Tab-separated table of N, CA and C in Angstrom:
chain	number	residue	atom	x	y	z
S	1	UNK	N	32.223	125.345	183.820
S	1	UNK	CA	32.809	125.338	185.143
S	1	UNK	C	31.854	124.680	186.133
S	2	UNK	N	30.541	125.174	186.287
S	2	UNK	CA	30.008	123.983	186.698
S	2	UNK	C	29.337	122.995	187.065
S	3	UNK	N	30.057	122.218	185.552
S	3	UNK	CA	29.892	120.667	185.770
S	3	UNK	C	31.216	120.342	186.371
S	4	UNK	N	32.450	120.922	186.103
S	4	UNK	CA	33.585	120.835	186.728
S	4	UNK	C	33.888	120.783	187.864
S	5	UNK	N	32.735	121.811	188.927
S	5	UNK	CA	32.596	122.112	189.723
S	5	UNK	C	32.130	120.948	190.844
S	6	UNK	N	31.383	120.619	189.647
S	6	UNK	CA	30.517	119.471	190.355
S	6	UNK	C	30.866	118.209	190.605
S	7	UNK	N	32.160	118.021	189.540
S	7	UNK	CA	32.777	116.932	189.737
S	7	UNK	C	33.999	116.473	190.977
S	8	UNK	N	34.533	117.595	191.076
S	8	UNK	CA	35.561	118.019	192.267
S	8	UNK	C	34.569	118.040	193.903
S	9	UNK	N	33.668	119.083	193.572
S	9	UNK	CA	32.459	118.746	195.169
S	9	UNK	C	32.012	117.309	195.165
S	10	UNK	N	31.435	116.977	194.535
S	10	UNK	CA	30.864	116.008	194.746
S	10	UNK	C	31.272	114.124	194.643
S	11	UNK	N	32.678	114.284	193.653
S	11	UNK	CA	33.314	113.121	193.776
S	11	UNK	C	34.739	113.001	194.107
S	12	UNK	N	35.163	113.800	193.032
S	12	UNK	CA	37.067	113.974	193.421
S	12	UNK	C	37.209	114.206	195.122
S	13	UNK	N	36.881	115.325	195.544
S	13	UNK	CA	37.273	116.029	196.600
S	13	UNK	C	37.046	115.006	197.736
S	14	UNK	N	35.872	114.574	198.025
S	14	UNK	CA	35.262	113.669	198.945
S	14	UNK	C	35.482	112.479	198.659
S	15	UNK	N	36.078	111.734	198.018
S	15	UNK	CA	36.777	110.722	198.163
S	15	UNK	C	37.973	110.764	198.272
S	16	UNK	N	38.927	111.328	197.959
S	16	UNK	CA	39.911	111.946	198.268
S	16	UNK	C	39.989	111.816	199.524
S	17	UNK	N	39.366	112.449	200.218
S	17	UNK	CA	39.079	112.839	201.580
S	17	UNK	C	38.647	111.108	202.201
S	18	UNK	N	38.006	110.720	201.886
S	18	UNK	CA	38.310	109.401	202.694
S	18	UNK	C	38.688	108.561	202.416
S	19	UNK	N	39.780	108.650	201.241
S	19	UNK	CA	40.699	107.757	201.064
S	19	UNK	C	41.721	107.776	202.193
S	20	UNK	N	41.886	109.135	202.676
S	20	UNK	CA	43.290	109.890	203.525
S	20	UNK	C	42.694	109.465	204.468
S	21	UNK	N	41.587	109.484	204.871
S	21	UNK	CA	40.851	109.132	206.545
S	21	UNK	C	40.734	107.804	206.439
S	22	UNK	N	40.861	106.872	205.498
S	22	UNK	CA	40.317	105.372	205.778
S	22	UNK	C	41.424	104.600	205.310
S	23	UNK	N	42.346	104.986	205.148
S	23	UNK	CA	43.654	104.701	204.184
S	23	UNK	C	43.899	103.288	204.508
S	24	UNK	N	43.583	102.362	205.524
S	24	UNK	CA	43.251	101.406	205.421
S	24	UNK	C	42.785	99.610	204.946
S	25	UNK	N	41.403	101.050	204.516
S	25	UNK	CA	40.006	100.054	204.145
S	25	UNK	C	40.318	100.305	202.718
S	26	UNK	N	39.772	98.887	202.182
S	26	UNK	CA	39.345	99.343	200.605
S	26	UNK	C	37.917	99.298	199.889
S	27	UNK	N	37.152	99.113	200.604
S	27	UNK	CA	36.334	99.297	199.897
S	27	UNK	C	35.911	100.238	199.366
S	28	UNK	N	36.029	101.479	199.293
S	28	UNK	CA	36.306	102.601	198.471
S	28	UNK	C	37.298	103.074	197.692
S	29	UNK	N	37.574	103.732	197.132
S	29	UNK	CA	39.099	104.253	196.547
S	29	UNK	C	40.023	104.208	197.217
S	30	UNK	N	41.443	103.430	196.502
S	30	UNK	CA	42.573	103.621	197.669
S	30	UNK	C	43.552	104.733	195.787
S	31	UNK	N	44.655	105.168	196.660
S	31	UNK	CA	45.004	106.424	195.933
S	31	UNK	C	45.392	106.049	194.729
S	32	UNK	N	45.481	104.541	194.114
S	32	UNK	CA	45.473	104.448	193.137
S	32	UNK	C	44.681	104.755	192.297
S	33	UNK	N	43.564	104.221	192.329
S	33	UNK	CA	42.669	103.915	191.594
S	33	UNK	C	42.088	105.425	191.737
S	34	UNK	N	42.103	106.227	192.569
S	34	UNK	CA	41.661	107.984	192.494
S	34	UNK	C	42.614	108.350	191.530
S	35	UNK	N	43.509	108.011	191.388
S	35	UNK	CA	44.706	109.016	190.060
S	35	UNK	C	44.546	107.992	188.811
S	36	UNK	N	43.727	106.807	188.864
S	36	UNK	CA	43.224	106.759	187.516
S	36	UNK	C	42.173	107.134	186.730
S	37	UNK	N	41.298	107.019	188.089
S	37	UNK	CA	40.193	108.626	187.717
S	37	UNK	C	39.949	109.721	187.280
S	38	UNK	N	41.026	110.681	188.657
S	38	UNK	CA	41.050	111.852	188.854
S	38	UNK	C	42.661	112.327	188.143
S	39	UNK	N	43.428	111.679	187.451
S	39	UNK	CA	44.472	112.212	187.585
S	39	UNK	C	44.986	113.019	186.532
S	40	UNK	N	44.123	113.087	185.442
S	40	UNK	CA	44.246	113.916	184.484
S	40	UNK	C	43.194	115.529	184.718
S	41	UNK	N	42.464	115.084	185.800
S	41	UNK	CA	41.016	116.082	185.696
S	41	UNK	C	41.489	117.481	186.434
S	42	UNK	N	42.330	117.796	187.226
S	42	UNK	CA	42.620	118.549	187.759
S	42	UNK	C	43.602	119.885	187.125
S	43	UNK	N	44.183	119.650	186.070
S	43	UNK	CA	44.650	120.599	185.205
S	43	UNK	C	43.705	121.578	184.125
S	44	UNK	N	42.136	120.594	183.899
S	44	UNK	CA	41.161	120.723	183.745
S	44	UNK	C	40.445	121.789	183.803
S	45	UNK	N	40.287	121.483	184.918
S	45	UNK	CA	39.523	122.297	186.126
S	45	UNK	C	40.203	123.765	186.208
S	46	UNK	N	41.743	123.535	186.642
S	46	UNK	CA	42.222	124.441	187.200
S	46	UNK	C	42.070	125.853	185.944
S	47	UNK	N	42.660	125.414	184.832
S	47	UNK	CA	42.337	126.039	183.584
S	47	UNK	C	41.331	126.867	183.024
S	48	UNK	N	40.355	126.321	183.105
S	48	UNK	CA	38.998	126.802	183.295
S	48	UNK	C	38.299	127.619	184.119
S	49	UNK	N	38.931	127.536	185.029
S	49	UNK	CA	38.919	128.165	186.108
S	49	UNK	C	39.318	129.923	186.121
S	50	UNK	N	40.555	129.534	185.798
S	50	UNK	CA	41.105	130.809	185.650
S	50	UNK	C	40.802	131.517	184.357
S	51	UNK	N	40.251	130.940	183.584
S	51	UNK	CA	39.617	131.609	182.234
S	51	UNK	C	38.229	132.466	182.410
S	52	UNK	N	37.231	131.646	183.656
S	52	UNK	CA	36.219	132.559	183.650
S	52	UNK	C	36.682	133.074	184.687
S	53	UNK	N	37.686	133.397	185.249
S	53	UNK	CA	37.889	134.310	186.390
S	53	UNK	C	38.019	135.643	185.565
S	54	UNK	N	38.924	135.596	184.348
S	54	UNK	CA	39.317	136.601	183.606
S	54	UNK	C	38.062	136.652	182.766
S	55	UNK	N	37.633	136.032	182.105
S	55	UNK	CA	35.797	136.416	181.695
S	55	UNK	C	35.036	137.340	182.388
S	56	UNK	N	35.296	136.683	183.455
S	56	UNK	CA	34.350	137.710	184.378
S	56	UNK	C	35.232	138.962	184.904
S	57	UNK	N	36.187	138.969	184.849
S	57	UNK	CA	36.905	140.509	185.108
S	57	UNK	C	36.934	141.279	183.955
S	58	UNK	N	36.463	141.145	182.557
S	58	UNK	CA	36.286	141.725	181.714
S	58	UNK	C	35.029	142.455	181.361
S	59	UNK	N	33.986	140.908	181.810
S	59	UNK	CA	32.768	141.520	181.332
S	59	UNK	C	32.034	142.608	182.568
S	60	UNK	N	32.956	142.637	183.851
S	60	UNK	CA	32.319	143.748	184.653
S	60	UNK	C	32.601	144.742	184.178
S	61	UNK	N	33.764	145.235	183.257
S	61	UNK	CA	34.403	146.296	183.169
S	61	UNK	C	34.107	146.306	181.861
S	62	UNK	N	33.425	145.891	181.113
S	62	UNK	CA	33.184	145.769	179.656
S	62	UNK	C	33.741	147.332	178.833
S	63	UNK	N	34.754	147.166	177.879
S	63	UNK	CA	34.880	148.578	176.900
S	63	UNK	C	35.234	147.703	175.291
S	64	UNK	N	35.482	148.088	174.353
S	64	UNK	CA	35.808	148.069	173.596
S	64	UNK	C	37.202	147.459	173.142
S	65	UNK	N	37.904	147.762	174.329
S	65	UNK	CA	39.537	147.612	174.283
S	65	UNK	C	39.122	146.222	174.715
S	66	UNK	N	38.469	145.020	175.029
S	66	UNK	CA	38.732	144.413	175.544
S	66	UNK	C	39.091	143.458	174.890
S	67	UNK	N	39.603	142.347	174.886
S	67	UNK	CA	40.005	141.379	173.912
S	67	UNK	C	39.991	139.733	174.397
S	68	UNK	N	38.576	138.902	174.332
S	68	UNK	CA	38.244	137.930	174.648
S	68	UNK	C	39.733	136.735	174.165
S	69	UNK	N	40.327	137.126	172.604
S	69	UNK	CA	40.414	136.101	172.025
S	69	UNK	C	42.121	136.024	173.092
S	70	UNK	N	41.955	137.044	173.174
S	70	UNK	CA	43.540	137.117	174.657
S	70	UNK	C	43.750	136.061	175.137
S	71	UNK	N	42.450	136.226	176.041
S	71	UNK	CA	42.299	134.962	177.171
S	71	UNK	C	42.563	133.709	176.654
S	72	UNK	N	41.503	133.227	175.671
S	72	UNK	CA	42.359	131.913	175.293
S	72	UNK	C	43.499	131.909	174.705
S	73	UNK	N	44.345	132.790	174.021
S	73	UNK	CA	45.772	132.944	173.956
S	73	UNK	C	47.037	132.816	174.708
S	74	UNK	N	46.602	133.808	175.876
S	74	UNK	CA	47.481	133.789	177.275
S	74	UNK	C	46.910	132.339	177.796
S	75	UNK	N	46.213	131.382	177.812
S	75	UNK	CA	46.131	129.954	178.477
S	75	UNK	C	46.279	128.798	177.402
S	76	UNK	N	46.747	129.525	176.071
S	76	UNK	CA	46.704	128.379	175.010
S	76	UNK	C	48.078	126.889	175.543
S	77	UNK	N	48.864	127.356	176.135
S	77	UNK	CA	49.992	126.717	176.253
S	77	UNK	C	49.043	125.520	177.103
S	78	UNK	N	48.316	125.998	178.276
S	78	UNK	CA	48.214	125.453	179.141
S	78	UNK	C	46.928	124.664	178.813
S	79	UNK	N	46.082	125.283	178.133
S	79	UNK	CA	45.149	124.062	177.373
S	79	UNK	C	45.800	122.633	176.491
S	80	UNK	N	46.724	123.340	175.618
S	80	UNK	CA	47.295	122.416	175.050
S	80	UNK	C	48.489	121.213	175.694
S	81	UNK	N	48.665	121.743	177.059
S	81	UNK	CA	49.420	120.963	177.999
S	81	UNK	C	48.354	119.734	178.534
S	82	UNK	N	46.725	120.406	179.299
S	82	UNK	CA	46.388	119.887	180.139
S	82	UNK	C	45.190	118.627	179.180
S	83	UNK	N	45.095	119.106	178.462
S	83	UNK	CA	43.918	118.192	177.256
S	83	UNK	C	44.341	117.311	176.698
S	84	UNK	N	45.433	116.926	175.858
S	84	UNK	CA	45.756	115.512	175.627
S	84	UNK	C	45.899	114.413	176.918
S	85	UNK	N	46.662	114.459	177.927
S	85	UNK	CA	46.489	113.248	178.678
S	85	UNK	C	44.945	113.162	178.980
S	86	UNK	N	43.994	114.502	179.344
S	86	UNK	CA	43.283	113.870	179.919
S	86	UNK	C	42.501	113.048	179.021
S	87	UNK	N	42.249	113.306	176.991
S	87	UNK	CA	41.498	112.912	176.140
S	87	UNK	C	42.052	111.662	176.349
S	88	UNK	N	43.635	111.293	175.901
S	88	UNK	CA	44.061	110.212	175.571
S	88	UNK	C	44.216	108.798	176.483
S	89	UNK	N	43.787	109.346	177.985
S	89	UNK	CA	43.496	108.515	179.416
S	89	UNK	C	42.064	107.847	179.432
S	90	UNK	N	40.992	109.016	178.604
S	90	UNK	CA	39.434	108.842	179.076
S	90	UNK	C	39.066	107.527	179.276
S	91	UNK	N	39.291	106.875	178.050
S	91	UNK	CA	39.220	105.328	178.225
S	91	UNK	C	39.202	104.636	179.352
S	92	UNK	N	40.653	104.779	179.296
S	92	UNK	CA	41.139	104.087	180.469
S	92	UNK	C	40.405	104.488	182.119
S	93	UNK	N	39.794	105.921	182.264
S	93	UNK	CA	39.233	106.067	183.206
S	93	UNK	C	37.804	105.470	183.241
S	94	UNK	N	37.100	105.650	182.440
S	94	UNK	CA	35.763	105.296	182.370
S	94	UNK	C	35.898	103.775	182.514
S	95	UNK	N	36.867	102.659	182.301
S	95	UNK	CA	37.038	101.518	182.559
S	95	UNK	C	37.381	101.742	183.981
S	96	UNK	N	38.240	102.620	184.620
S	96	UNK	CA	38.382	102.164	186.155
S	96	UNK	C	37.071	102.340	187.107
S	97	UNK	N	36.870	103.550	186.501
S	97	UNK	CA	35.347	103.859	187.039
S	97	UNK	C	34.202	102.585	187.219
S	98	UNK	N	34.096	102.108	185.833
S	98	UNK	CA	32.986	100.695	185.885
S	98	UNK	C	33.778	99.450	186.574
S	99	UNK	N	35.134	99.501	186.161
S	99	UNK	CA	35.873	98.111	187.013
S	99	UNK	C	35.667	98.614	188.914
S	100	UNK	N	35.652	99.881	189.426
S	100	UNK	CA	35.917	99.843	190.642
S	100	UNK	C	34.648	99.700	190.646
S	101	UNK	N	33.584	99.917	190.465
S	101	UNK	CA	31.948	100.111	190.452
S	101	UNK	C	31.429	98.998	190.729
S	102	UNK	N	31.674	97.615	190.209
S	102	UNK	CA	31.671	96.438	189.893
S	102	UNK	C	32.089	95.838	190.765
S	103	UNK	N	33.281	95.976	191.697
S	103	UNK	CA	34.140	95.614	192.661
S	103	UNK	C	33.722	96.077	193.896
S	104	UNK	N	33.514	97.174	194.226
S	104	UNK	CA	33.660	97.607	195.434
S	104	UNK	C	31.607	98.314	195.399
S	105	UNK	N	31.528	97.653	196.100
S	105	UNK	CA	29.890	98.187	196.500
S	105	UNK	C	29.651	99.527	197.246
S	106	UNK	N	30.595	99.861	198.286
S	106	UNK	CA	30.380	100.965	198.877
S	106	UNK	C	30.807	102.226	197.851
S	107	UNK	N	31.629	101.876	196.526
S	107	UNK	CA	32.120	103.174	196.059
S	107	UNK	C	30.572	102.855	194.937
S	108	UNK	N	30.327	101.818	194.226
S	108	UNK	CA	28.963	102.314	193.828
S	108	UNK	C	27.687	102.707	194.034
S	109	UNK	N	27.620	102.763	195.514
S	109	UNK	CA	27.013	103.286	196.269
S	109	UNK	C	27.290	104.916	196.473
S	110	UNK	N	27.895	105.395	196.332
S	110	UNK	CA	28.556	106.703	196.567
S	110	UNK	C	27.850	106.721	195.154
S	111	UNK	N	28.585	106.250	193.925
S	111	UNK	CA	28.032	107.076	192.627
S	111	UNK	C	26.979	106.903	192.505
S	112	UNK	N	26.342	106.367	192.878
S	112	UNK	CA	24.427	106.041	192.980
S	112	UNK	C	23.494	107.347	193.820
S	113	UNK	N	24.697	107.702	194.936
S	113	UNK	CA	24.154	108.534	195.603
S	113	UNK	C	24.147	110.427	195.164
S	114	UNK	N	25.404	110.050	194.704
S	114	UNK	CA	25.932	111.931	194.024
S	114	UNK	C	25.510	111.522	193.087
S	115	UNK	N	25.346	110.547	191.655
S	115	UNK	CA	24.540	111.222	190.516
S	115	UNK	C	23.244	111.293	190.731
S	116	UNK	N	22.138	110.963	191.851
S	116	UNK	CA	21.075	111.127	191.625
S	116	UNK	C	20.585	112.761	192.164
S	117	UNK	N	22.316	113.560	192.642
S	117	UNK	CA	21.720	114.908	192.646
S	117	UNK	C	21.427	115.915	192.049
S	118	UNK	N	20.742	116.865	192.039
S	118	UNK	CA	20.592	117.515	191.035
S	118	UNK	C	21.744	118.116	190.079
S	119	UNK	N	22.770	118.777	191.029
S	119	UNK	CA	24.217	119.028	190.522
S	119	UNK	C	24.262	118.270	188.915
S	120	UNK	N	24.010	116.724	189.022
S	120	UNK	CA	24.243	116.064	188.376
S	120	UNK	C	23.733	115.907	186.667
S	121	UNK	N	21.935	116.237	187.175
S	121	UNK	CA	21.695	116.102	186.233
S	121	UNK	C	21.392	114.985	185.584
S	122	UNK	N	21.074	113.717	186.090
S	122	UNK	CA	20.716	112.480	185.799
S	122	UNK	C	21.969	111.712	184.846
S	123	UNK	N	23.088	112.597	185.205
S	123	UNK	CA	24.319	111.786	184.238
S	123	UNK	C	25.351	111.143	185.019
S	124	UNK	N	25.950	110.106	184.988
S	124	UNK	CA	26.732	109.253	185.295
S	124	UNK	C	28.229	110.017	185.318
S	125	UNK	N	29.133	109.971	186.262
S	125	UNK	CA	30.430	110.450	186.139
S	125	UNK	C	31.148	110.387	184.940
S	126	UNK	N	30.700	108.942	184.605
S	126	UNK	CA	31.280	109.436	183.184
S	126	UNK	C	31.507	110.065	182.061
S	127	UNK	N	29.978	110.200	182.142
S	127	UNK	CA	29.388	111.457	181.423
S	127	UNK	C	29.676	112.586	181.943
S	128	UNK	N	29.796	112.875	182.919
S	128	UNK	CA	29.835	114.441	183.300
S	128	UNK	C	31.377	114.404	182.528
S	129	UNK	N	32.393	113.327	183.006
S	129	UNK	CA	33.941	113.895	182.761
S	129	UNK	C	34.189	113.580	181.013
S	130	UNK	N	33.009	113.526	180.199
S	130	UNK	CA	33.391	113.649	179.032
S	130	UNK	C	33.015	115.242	178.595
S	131	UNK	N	32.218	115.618	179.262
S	131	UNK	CA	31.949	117.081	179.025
S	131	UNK	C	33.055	118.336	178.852
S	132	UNK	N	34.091	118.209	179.469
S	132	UNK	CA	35.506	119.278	178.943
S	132	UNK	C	35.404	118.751	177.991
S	133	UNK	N	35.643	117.263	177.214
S	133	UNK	CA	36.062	116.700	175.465
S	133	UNK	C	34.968	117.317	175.101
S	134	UNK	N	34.011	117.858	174.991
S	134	UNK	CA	32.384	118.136	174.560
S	134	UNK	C	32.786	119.798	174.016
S	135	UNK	N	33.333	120.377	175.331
S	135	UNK	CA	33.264	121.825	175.409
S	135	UNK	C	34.213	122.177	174.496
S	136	UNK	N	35.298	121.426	173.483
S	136	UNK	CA	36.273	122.402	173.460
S	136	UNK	C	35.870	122.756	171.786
S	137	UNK	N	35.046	121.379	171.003
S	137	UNK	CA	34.716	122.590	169.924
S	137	UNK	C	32.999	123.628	170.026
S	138	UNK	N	32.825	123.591	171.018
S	138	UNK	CA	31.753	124.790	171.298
S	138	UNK	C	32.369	125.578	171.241
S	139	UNK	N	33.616	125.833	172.007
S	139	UNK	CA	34.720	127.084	172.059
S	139	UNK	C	34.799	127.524	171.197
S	140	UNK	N	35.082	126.757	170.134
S	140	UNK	CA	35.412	127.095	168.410
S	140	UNK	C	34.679	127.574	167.883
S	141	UNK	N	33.304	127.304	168.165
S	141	UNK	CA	32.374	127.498	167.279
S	141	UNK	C	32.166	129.333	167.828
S	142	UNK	N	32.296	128.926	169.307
S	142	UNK	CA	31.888	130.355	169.894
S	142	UNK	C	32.628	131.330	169.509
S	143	UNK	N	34.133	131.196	169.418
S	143	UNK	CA	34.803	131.930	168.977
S	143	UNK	C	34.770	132.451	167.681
S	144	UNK	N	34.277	131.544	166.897
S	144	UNK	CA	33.838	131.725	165.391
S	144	UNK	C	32.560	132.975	165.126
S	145	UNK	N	31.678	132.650	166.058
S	145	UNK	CA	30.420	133.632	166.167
S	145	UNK	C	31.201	135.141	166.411
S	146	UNK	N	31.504	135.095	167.986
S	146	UNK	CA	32.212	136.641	168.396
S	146	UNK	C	32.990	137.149	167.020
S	147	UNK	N	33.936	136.200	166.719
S	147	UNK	CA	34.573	136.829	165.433
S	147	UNK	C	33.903	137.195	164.105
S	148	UNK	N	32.876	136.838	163.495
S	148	UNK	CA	31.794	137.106	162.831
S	148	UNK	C	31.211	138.196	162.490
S	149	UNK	N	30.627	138.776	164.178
S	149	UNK	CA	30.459	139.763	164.843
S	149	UNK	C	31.491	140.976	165.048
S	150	UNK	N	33.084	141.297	164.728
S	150	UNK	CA	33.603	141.853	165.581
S	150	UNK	C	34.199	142.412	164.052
S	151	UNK	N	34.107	143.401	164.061
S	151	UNK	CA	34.873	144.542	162.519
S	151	UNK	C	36.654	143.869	162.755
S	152	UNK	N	36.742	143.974	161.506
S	152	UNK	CA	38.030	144.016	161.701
S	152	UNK	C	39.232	145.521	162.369
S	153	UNK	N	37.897	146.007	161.968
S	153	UNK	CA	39.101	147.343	163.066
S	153	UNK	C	39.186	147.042	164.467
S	154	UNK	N	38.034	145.990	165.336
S	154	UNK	CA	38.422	146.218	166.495
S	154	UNK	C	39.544	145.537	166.929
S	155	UNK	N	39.775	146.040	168.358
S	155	UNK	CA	41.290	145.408	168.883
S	155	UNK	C	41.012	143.942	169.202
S	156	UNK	N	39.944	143.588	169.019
S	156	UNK	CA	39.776	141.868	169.252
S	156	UNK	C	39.966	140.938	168.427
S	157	UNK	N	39.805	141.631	166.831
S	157	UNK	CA	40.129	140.680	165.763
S	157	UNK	C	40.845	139.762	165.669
S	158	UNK	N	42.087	140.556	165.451
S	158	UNK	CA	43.560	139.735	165.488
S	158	UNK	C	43.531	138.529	166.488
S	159	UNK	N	43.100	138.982	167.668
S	159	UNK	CA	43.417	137.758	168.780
S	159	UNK	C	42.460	136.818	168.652
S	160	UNK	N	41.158	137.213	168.366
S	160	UNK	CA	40.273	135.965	168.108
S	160	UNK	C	40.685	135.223	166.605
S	161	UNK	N	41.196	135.847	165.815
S	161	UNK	CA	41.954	134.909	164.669
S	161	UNK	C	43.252	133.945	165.202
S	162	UNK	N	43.498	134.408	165.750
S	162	UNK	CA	44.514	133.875	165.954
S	162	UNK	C	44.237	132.550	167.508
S	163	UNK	N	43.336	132.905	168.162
S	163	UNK	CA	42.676	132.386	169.142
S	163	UNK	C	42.124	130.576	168.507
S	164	UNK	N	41.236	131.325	167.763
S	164	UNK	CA	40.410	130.082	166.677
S	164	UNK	C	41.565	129.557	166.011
S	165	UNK	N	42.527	130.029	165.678
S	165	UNK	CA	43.249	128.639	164.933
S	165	UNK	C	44.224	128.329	165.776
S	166	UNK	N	44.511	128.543	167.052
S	166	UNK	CA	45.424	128.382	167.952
S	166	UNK	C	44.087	126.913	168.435
């Protein structure tokens, strides 16, 4: 969440934002070229989002009854909704990214300026927005561990079996 985080503060959001204020000018993003970017990333986000919201409403209340493999169950639809366009787009974004980069000086100026923050991490947007494709077999793997770990009597079994091959 966040690098996700980081991608929405620091690039989506704020250009966005002066695309609408400069709507204009182009030398920055005009709303095209932001929804060839951004236009898969936001289902993303949102997803994720609400997964460690429920992460974290579990692990305050931590018991036994609790059942991790749930969570990715109850959002499986919506993973499996929001992850193919954005995998099967990446391409195509990371080309708009270097084609607008190339073109327009003031928007590579912007990415010159937000990746050299720490947020960032010395990685290029592109890199940061390959990181959801990165995360999703860690998931697996993670889920593989907890389940490892978890008797089959507890009430988590079932759902983390079923979680991991979902």
């Amino acid at each position: 969440i966040g690098i996700l985080e980081t991608i929405m503060n620091l690039f989506k959001n704020p250009l966005e934002k002066m695309a609408e204020e400069m709507s204009d000018q182009t030398d920055l993003l005009n709303k095209s070229e932001l929804k060839s970017i951004f236009g898969n990333f936001y289902p993303i986000y949102e997803i994720h989002k609400k997964m460690l919201t429920k992460l974290q409403q579990i692990n305050s209340n931590w018991n036994e009854e609790c059942t991790i493999g749930e969570i990715i169950l109850e959002n499986r639809d919506r993973l499996l909704k929001a992850y193919p366009p954005y995998i099967n787009f990446f391409e195509q974004m990371k080309a708009s990214v270097i084609q607008c980069a190339q073109n327009k000086p003031r928007f590579q100026a912007f990415l010159k300026i937000n990746q050299s923050k720490p947020e960032c991490g010395r990685q290029t947007l592109q890199e940061l927005m390959i990181r959801p494709v990165q995360r999703l077999p860690s998931i697996s793997l993670l889920l593989g561990d907890i389940l490892k770990h978890t008797p089959k009597s507890n009430p988590d079994h079932a759902s983390l079996v079923e979680a991991l091959t979902s």
